[in-house]
């Protein structure tokens, strides 16, 4: 873990001061003499309001003042011409709390992606407590990034934002996203549209190995007493679908995104799957597919699935769910499937939720793990 002070954090204007320069210079020096470096944890090494992404800027790494930011931009610009950062695989972006541990925090995550997305060995990028930063970079060019694994947890992001993160990938192998653990500034959370998200990952059905999404509490349709799965395709068009996409600040997804159809069965590489009970049933029955009169979850799961975690399932709450889960358990126990482990069947695994009252002393606020905390520096 390096450089715990975010660029520009202590003095918002001008975005440059001696302490940040020194810490970035030392970090850049450390990287330059560590050719085997594989993992890096750092806050964004730039100040969001520099205007770097404005149309009238040069977008040239030589115009950057901060040493670490400049180093990363330079290597990312010509990734095969440098003796360092050739083995960097995993980047964790430290999203600083700034002494307020109650709320999600906006941070230019896509801007950080643009510092590393062409590195030859890069695989994973992750962060926590993330909220969109509309002063940051827009999306990367579609299929321009070699990043193939994402872990964005305890965050509150619009589905389009997630879509543009994924759409930047040449190949997607792993995607983890969860909400919860913080309150939303202003009280307005980002809705999650399962249909739009499914269209986002469907082009990667031959490569996606791990999918873990815990955002069902941000889907209004799943809060109803009875969920009519055959009506969901139409209902998910009412918000967060194609009609709203042209207003997305991170960039409008391509038209081809909305013309797809498919189900979980097509994800042949998927080995680990963690979803809420409603999203699982919706994806298994198929998106933009004609719904069959009889539906069997067992027949609609990815053929090579080894691990399944189901959130929000409570035995007795739904006859349909109970019947599907009973068949699933019997199928797994028969030894005829690739499934090795199922979680969330005998004991309900709750969905992640936003914190309603972060000032309550018992509020379930998420805390950064000790190894990433500033106290461990």
PDB file of C-alpha atoms in Angstrom, residues 141-345:
ATOM      1  CA  UNK A 141     -13.344   3.398 -25.335  1.00  0.00           C
ATOM      2  CA  UNK A 142     -15.317   0.169 -25.774  1.00  0.00           C
ATOM      3  CA  UNK A 143     -13.155  -2.962 -25.677  1.00  0.00           C
ATOM      4  CA  UNK A 144      -9.991  -0.924 -25.118  1.00  0.00           C
ATOM      5  CA  UNK A 145      -9.024  -2.273 -21.696  1.00  0.00           C
ATOM      6  CA  UNK A 146      -7.058  -5.370 -20.728  1.00  0.00           C
ATOM      7  CA  UNK A 147      -8.573  -5.264 -17.221  1.00  0.00           C
ATOM      8  CA  UNK A 148     -10.688  -8.403 -16.931  1.00  0.00           C
ATOM      9  CA  UNK A 149     -11.626  -8.573 -13.232  1.00  0.00           C
ATOM     10  CA  UNK A 150     -13.503  -6.068 -11.055  1.00  0.00           C
ATOM     11  CA  UNK A 151     -14.333  -5.989  -7.343  1.00  0.00           C
ATOM     12  CA  UNK A 152     -16.430  -2.935  -6.436  1.00  0.00           C
ATOM     13  CA  UNK A 153     -17.971  -3.408  -3.010  1.00  0.00           C
ATOM     14  CA  UNK A 154     -20.087  -1.416  -0.532  1.00  0.00           C
ATOM     15  CA  UNK A 155     -20.828   1.101  -3.275  1.00  0.00           C
ATOM     16  CA  UNK A 156     -23.760   2.913  -4.858  1.00  0.00           C
ATOM     17  CA  UNK A 157     -23.523   3.149  -8.637  1.00  0.00           C
ATOM     18  CA  UNK A 158     -25.953   3.570 -11.486  1.00  0.00           C
ATOM     19  CA  UNK A 159     -26.349   0.551 -13.760  1.00  0.00           C
ATOM     20  CA  UNK A 160     -25.125   2.588 -16.736  1.00  0.00           C
ATOM     21  CA  UNK A 161     -21.917   3.377 -14.874  1.00  0.00           C
ATOM     22  CA  UNK A 162     -21.340  -0.330 -14.286  1.00  0.00           C
ATOM     23  CA  UNK A 163     -22.248  -1.009 -17.905  1.00  0.00           C
ATOM     24  CA  UNK A 164     -19.604   1.373 -19.194  1.00  0.00           C
ATOM     25  CA  UNK A 165     -17.001  -0.076 -16.838  1.00  0.00           C
ATOM     26  CA  UNK A 166     -17.692  -3.549 -18.219  1.00  0.00           C
ATOM     27  CA  UNK A 167     -18.047  -2.409 -21.812  1.00  0.00           C
ATOM     28  CA  UNK A 168     -14.467  -1.128 -21.734  1.00  0.00           C
ATOM     29  CA  UNK A 169     -13.191  -4.717 -21.374  1.00  0.00           C
ATOM     30  CA  UNK A 170     -11.778  -6.765 -24.181  1.00  0.00           C
ATOM     31  CA  UNK A 171     -12.461  -9.815 -22.017  1.00  0.00           C
ATOM     32  CA  UNK A 172     -14.427 -10.064 -18.761  1.00  0.00           C
ATOM     33  CA  UNK A 173     -13.551 -12.910 -16.390  1.00  0.00           C
ATOM     34  CA  UNK A 174     -14.811 -11.711 -13.022  1.00  0.00           C
ATOM     35  CA  UNK A 175     -17.281  -9.120 -11.810  1.00  0.00           C
ATOM     36  CA  UNK A 176     -18.126  -8.435  -8.178  1.00  0.00           C
ATOM     37  CA  UNK A 177     -20.420  -5.610  -7.123  1.00  0.00           C
ATOM     38  CA  UNK A 178     -22.220  -4.952  -3.869  1.00  0.00           C
ATOM     39  CA  UNK A 179     -24.088  -2.107  -2.255  1.00  0.00           C
ATOM     40  CA  UNK A 180     -24.471  -1.389   1.438  1.00  0.00           C
ATOM     41  CA  UNK A 181     -22.617  -0.345   4.533  1.00  0.00           C
ATOM     42  CA  UNK A 182     -22.992   3.399   4.025  1.00  0.00           C
ATOM     43  CA  UNK A 183     -25.706   6.006   3.595  1.00  0.00           C
ATOM     44  CA  UNK A 184     -26.300   7.889   0.362  1.00  0.00           C
ATOM     45  CA  UNK A 185     -25.624  11.656   0.479  1.00  0.00           C
ATOM     46  CA  UNK A 186     -28.949  13.365  -0.142  1.00  0.00           C
ATOM     47  CA  UNK A 187     -30.857  10.131   0.430  1.00  0.00           C
ATOM     48  CA  UNK A 188     -31.291   9.197  -3.249  1.00  0.00           C
ATOM     49  CA  UNK A 189     -29.756   5.812  -4.038  1.00  0.00           C
ATOM     50  CA  UNK A 190     -28.739   4.567  -7.470  1.00  0.00           C
ATOM     51  CA  UNK A 191     -31.191   2.037  -8.853  1.00  0.00           C
ATOM     52  CA  UNK A 192     -29.985  -1.253 -10.263  1.00  0.00           C
ATOM     53  CA  UNK A 193     -31.581  -2.463 -13.496  1.00  0.00           C
ATOM     54  CA  UNK A 194     -31.024  -6.247 -13.810  1.00  0.00           C
ATOM     55  CA  UNK A 195     -31.994  -6.290 -17.484  1.00  0.00           C
ATOM     56  CA  UNK A 196     -29.520  -3.601 -18.532  1.00  0.00           C
ATOM     57  CA  UNK A 197     -26.795  -5.246 -16.475  1.00  0.00           C
ATOM     58  CA  UNK A 198     -27.490  -8.648 -18.036  1.00  0.00           C
ATOM     59  CA  UNK A 199     -27.121  -7.151 -21.506  1.00  0.00           C
ATOM     60  CA  UNK A 200     -23.787  -5.741 -20.341  1.00  0.00           C
ATOM     61  CA  UNK A 201     -22.279  -9.077 -19.323  1.00  0.00           C
ATOM     62  CA  UNK A 202     -23.919 -11.247 -22.004  1.00  0.00           C
ATOM     63  CA  UNK A 203     -21.229 -10.547 -24.657  1.00  0.00           C
ATOM     64  CA  UNK A 204     -18.737 -12.097 -22.203  1.00  0.00           C
ATOM     65  CA  UNK A 205     -20.648 -15.337 -21.684  1.00  0.00           C
ATOM     66  CA  UNK A 206     -17.754 -17.430 -23.039  1.00  0.00           C
ATOM     67  CA  UNK A 207     -15.177 -15.956 -20.627  1.00  0.00           C
ATOM     68  CA  UNK A 208     -16.962 -14.851 -17.422  1.00  0.00           C
ATOM     69  CA  UNK A 209     -15.899 -17.185 -14.601  1.00  0.00           C
ATOM     70  CA  UNK A 210     -17.083 -15.374 -11.456  1.00  0.00           C
ATOM     71  CA  UNK A 211     -20.219 -13.258 -11.039  1.00  0.00           C
ATOM     72  CA  UNK A 212     -21.187 -11.841  -7.646  1.00  0.00           C
ATOM     73  CA  UNK A 213     -23.850  -9.116  -7.533  1.00  0.00           C
ATOM     74  CA  UNK A 214     -25.486  -8.018  -4.288  1.00  0.00           C
ATOM     75  CA  UNK A 215     -27.775  -5.150  -5.295  1.00  0.00           C
ATOM     76  CA  UNK A 216     -31.265  -6.603  -5.120  1.00  0.00           C
ATOM     77  CA  UNK A 217     -32.363  -4.036  -2.534  1.00  0.00           C
ATOM     78  CA  UNK A 218     -31.905  -1.388  -5.242  1.00  0.00           C
ATOM     79  CA  UNK A 219     -34.489  -3.091  -7.478  1.00  0.00           C
ATOM     80  CA  UNK A 220     -37.948  -1.718  -6.678  1.00  0.00           C
ATOM     81  CA  UNK A 221     -39.784  -4.487  -8.535  1.00  0.00           C
ATOM     82  CA  UNK A 222     -38.354  -7.093  -6.173  1.00  0.00           C
ATOM     83  CA  UNK A 223     -39.845  -5.410  -3.114  1.00  0.00           C
ATOM     84  CA  UNK A 224     -43.375  -6.342  -4.185  1.00  0.00           C
ATOM     85  CA  UNK A 225     -45.155  -9.119  -2.326  1.00  0.00           C
ATOM     86  CA  UNK A 226     -45.535 -11.129  -5.531  1.00  0.00           C
ATOM     87  CA  UNK A 227     -42.957 -10.859  -8.309  1.00  0.00           C
ATOM     88  CA  UNK A 228     -44.348 -11.600 -11.775  1.00  0.00           C
ATOM     89  CA  UNK A 229     -41.210 -12.715 -13.598  1.00  0.00           C
ATOM     90  CA  UNK A 230     -42.900 -12.842 -16.995  1.00  0.00           C
ATOM     91  CA  UNK A 231     -43.575  -9.091 -16.747  1.00  0.00           C
ATOM     92  CA  UNK A 232     -40.086  -8.015 -15.709  1.00  0.00           C
ATOM     93  CA  UNK A 233     -38.657  -7.517 -19.204  1.00  0.00           C
ATOM     94  CA  UNK A 234     -41.289  -4.878 -19.872  1.00  0.00           C
ATOM     95  CA  UNK A 235     -41.096  -3.270 -16.438  1.00  0.00           C
ATOM     96  CA  UNK A 236     -37.319  -2.911 -16.604  1.00  0.00           C
ATOM     97  CA  UNK A 237     -37.784  -0.793 -19.719  1.00  0.00           C
ATOM     98  CA  UNK A 238     -39.620   1.852 -17.701  1.00  0.00           C
ATOM     99  CA  UNK A 239     -36.419   3.093 -16.037  1.00  0.00           C
ATOM    100  CA  UNK A 240     -32.746   2.463 -16.570  1.00  0.00           C
ATOM    101  CA  UNK A 241     -33.283   0.883 -19.979  1.00  0.00           C
ATOM    102  CA  UNK A 242     -32.686   1.911 -23.561  1.00  0.00           C
ATOM    103  CA  UNK A 243     -34.965   4.932 -23.333  1.00  0.00           C
ATOM    104  CA  UNK A 244     -32.884   6.541 -20.586  1.00  0.00           C
ATOM    105  CA  UNK A 245     -29.463   5.618 -21.956  1.00  0.00           C
ATOM    106  CA  UNK A 246     -28.984   8.704 -24.128  1.00  0.00           C
ATOM    107  CA  UNK A 247     -28.850  10.901 -21.035  1.00  0.00           C
ATOM    108  CA  UNK A 248     -25.949   9.035 -19.406  1.00  0.00           C
ATOM    109  CA  UNK A 249     -22.979  11.316 -18.731  1.00  0.00           C
ATOM    110  CA  UNK A 250     -20.474   8.457 -18.947  1.00  0.00           C
ATOM    111  CA  UNK A 251     -21.546   7.743 -22.517  1.00  0.00           C
ATOM    112  CA  UNK A 252     -24.466   6.096 -24.295  1.00  0.00           C
ATOM    113  CA  UNK A 253     -24.096   2.315 -24.677  1.00  0.00           C
ATOM    114  CA  UNK A 254     -24.141   1.058 -28.281  1.00  0.00           C
ATOM    115  CA  UNK A 255     -27.477   0.156 -29.864  1.00  0.00           C
ATOM    116  CA  UNK A 256     -26.358  -3.456 -30.196  1.00  0.00           C
ATOM    117  CA  UNK A 257     -26.490  -3.767 -26.409  1.00  0.00           C
ATOM    118  CA  UNK A 258     -30.288  -3.651 -26.381  1.00  0.00           C
ATOM    119  CA  UNK A 259     -30.862  -6.104 -29.214  1.00  0.00           C
ATOM    120  CA  UNK A 260     -29.635  -9.138 -27.285  1.00  0.00           C
ATOM    121  CA  UNK A 261     -31.430 -11.985 -25.558  1.00  0.00           C
ATOM    122  CA  UNK A 262     -30.230 -14.905 -23.503  1.00  0.00           C
ATOM    123  CA  UNK A 263     -30.113 -16.675 -20.150  1.00  0.00           C
ATOM    124  CA  UNK A 264     -27.669 -17.991 -17.567  1.00  0.00           C
ATOM    125  CA  UNK A 265     -27.461 -21.253 -19.476  1.00  0.00           C
ATOM    126  CA  UNK A 266     -25.271 -19.559 -22.082  1.00  0.00           C
ATOM    127  CA  UNK A 267     -22.504 -18.676 -19.606  1.00  0.00           C
ATOM    128  CA  UNK A 268     -20.405 -21.751 -20.236  1.00  0.00           C
ATOM    129  CA  UNK A 269     -17.290 -20.513 -18.412  1.00  0.00           C
ATOM    130  CA  UNK A 270     -19.130 -19.469 -15.239  1.00  0.00           C
ATOM    131  CA  UNK A 271     -17.963 -21.455 -12.205  1.00  0.00           C
ATOM    132  CA  UNK A 272     -18.934 -19.244  -9.245  1.00  0.00           C
ATOM    133  CA  UNK A 273     -22.278 -17.448  -9.104  1.00  0.00           C
ATOM    134  CA  UNK A 274     -23.646 -15.316  -6.248  1.00  0.00           C
ATOM    135  CA  UNK A 275     -26.993 -13.556  -6.759  1.00  0.00           C
ATOM    136  CA  UNK A 276     -30.196 -12.607  -4.987  1.00  0.00           C
ATOM    137  CA  UNK A 277     -33.041 -15.088  -5.340  1.00  0.00           C
ATOM    138  CA  UNK A 278     -35.101 -12.860  -7.654  1.00  0.00           C
ATOM    139  CA  UNK A 279     -32.249 -11.941 -10.000  1.00  0.00           C
ATOM    140  CA  UNK A 280     -31.257 -15.608 -10.135  1.00  0.00           C
ATOM    141  CA  UNK A 281     -34.755 -16.652 -11.203  1.00  0.00           C
ATOM    142  CA  UNK A 282     -35.029 -13.792 -13.697  1.00  0.00           C
ATOM    143  CA  UNK A 283     -31.690 -14.524 -15.356  1.00  0.00           C
ATOM    144  CA  UNK A 284     -32.339 -18.271 -15.397  1.00  0.00           C
ATOM    145  CA  UNK A 285     -35.696 -17.872 -17.153  1.00  0.00           C
ATOM    146  CA  UNK A 286     -34.052 -15.617 -19.693  1.00  0.00           C
ATOM    147  CA  UNK A 287     -33.949 -11.953 -20.632  1.00  0.00           C
ATOM    148  CA  UNK A 288     -35.862 -10.903 -23.747  1.00  0.00           C
ATOM    149  CA  UNK A 289     -36.836 -14.523 -24.269  1.00  0.00           C
ATOM    150  CA  UNK A 290     -40.329 -15.957 -24.484  1.00  0.00           C
ATOM    151  CA  UNK A 291     -41.183 -17.334 -21.044  1.00  0.00           C
ATOM    152  CA  UNK A 292     -41.984 -21.047 -20.939  1.00  0.00           C
ATOM    153  CA  UNK A 293     -45.081 -22.352 -19.189  1.00  0.00           C
ATOM    154  CA  UNK A 294     -42.947 -24.676 -17.096  1.00  0.00           C
ATOM    155  CA  UNK A 295     -39.627 -23.472 -15.749  1.00  0.00           C
ATOM    156  CA  UNK A 296     -36.870 -25.547 -14.167  1.00  0.00           C
ATOM    157  CA  UNK A 297     -33.952 -23.741 -12.533  1.00  0.00           C
ATOM    158  CA  UNK A 298     -31.875 -26.910 -12.755  1.00  0.00           C
ATOM    159  CA  UNK A 299     -32.123 -26.900 -16.549  1.00  0.00           C
ATOM    160  CA  UNK A 300     -31.207 -23.223 -16.861  1.00  0.00           C
ATOM    161  CA  UNK A 301     -28.016 -22.903 -14.826  1.00  0.00           C
ATOM    162  CA  UNK A 302     -24.567 -22.540 -16.412  1.00  0.00           C
ATOM    163  CA  UNK A 303     -23.374 -26.020 -17.409  1.00  0.00           C
ATOM    164  CA  UNK A 304     -20.011 -25.809 -15.614  1.00  0.00           C
ATOM    165  CA  UNK A 305     -21.167 -24.079 -12.428  1.00  0.00           C
ATOM    166  CA  UNK A 306     -19.376 -25.311  -9.291  1.00  0.00           C
ATOM    167  CA  UNK A 307     -20.458 -22.822  -6.606  1.00  0.00           C
ATOM    168  CA  UNK A 308     -23.812 -21.113  -6.122  1.00  0.00           C
ATOM    169  CA  UNK A 309     -24.692 -18.596  -3.402  1.00  0.00           C
ATOM    170  CA  UNK A 310     -28.298 -17.417  -3.160  1.00  0.00           C
ATOM    171  CA  UNK A 311     -29.162 -14.306  -1.155  1.00  0.00           C
ATOM    172  CA  UNK A 312     -32.586 -13.559   0.270  1.00  0.00           C
ATOM    173  CA  UNK A 313     -34.113 -17.039   0.000  1.00  0.00           C
ATOM    174  CA  UNK A 314     -36.410 -17.909   2.897  1.00  0.00           C
ATOM    175  CA  UNK A 315     -38.049 -21.307   2.885  1.00  0.00           C
ATOM    176  CA  UNK A 316     -41.821 -20.986   2.967  1.00  0.00           C
ATOM    177  CA  UNK A 317     -41.962 -17.460   1.586  1.00  0.00           C
ATOM    178  CA  UNK A 318     -42.651 -18.588  -1.994  1.00  0.00           C
ATOM    179  CA  UNK A 319     -43.960 -21.950  -3.187  1.00  0.00           C
ATOM    180  CA  UNK A 320     -42.296 -21.472  -6.553  1.00  0.00           C
ATOM    181  CA  UNK A 321     -38.934 -20.722  -4.976  1.00  0.00           C
ATOM    182  CA  UNK A 322     -39.247 -23.687  -2.606  1.00  0.00           C
ATOM    183  CA  UNK A 323     -40.001 -26.078  -5.457  1.00  0.00           C
ATOM    184  CA  UNK A 324     -37.070 -24.807  -7.521  1.00  0.00           C
ATOM    185  CA  UNK A 325     -34.644 -24.983  -4.595  1.00  0.00           C
ATOM    186  CA  UNK A 326     -35.772 -28.493  -3.620  1.00  0.00           C
ATOM    187  CA  UNK A 327     -35.131 -29.672  -7.174  1.00  0.00           C
ATOM    188  CA  UNK A 328     -31.774 -27.896  -7.176  1.00  0.00           C
ATOM    189  CA  UNK A 329     -30.642 -29.616  -3.977  1.00  0.00           C
ATOM    190  CA  UNK A 330     -31.774 -33.013  -5.257  1.00  0.00           C
ATOM    191  CA  UNK A 331     -29.917 -32.440  -8.518  1.00  0.00           C
ATOM    192  CA  UNK A 332     -26.745 -31.436  -6.706  1.00  0.00           C
ATOM    193  CA  UNK A 333     -26.948 -34.454  -4.382  1.00  0.00           C
ATOM    194  CA  UNK A 334     -27.470 -36.819  -7.309  1.00  0.00           C
ATOM    195  CA  UNK A 335     -23.902 -36.256  -8.431  1.00  0.00           C
ATOM    196  CA  UNK A 336     -25.043 -35.603 -11.983  1.00  0.00           C
ATOM    197  CA  UNK A 337     -24.168 -31.909 -11.905  1.00  0.00           C
ATOM    198  CA  UNK A 338     -20.923 -29.967 -11.685  1.00  0.00           C
ATOM    199  CA  UNK A 339     -22.212 -28.185  -8.562  1.00  0.00           C
ATOM    200  CA  UNK A 340     -19.998 -28.747  -5.533  1.00  0.00           C
ATOM    201  CA  UNK A 341     -21.416 -26.223  -3.068  1.00  0.00           C
ATOM    202  CA  UNK A 342     -24.665 -24.290  -2.563  1.00  0.00           C
ATOM    203  CA  UNK A 343     -24.961 -21.521   0.024  1.00  0.00           C
ATOM    204  CA  UNK A 344     -28.114 -19.750   1.218  1.00  0.00           C
ATOM    205  CA  UNK A 345     -30.455 -22.761   1.253  1.00  0.00           C
TER     206      UNK A 345
END
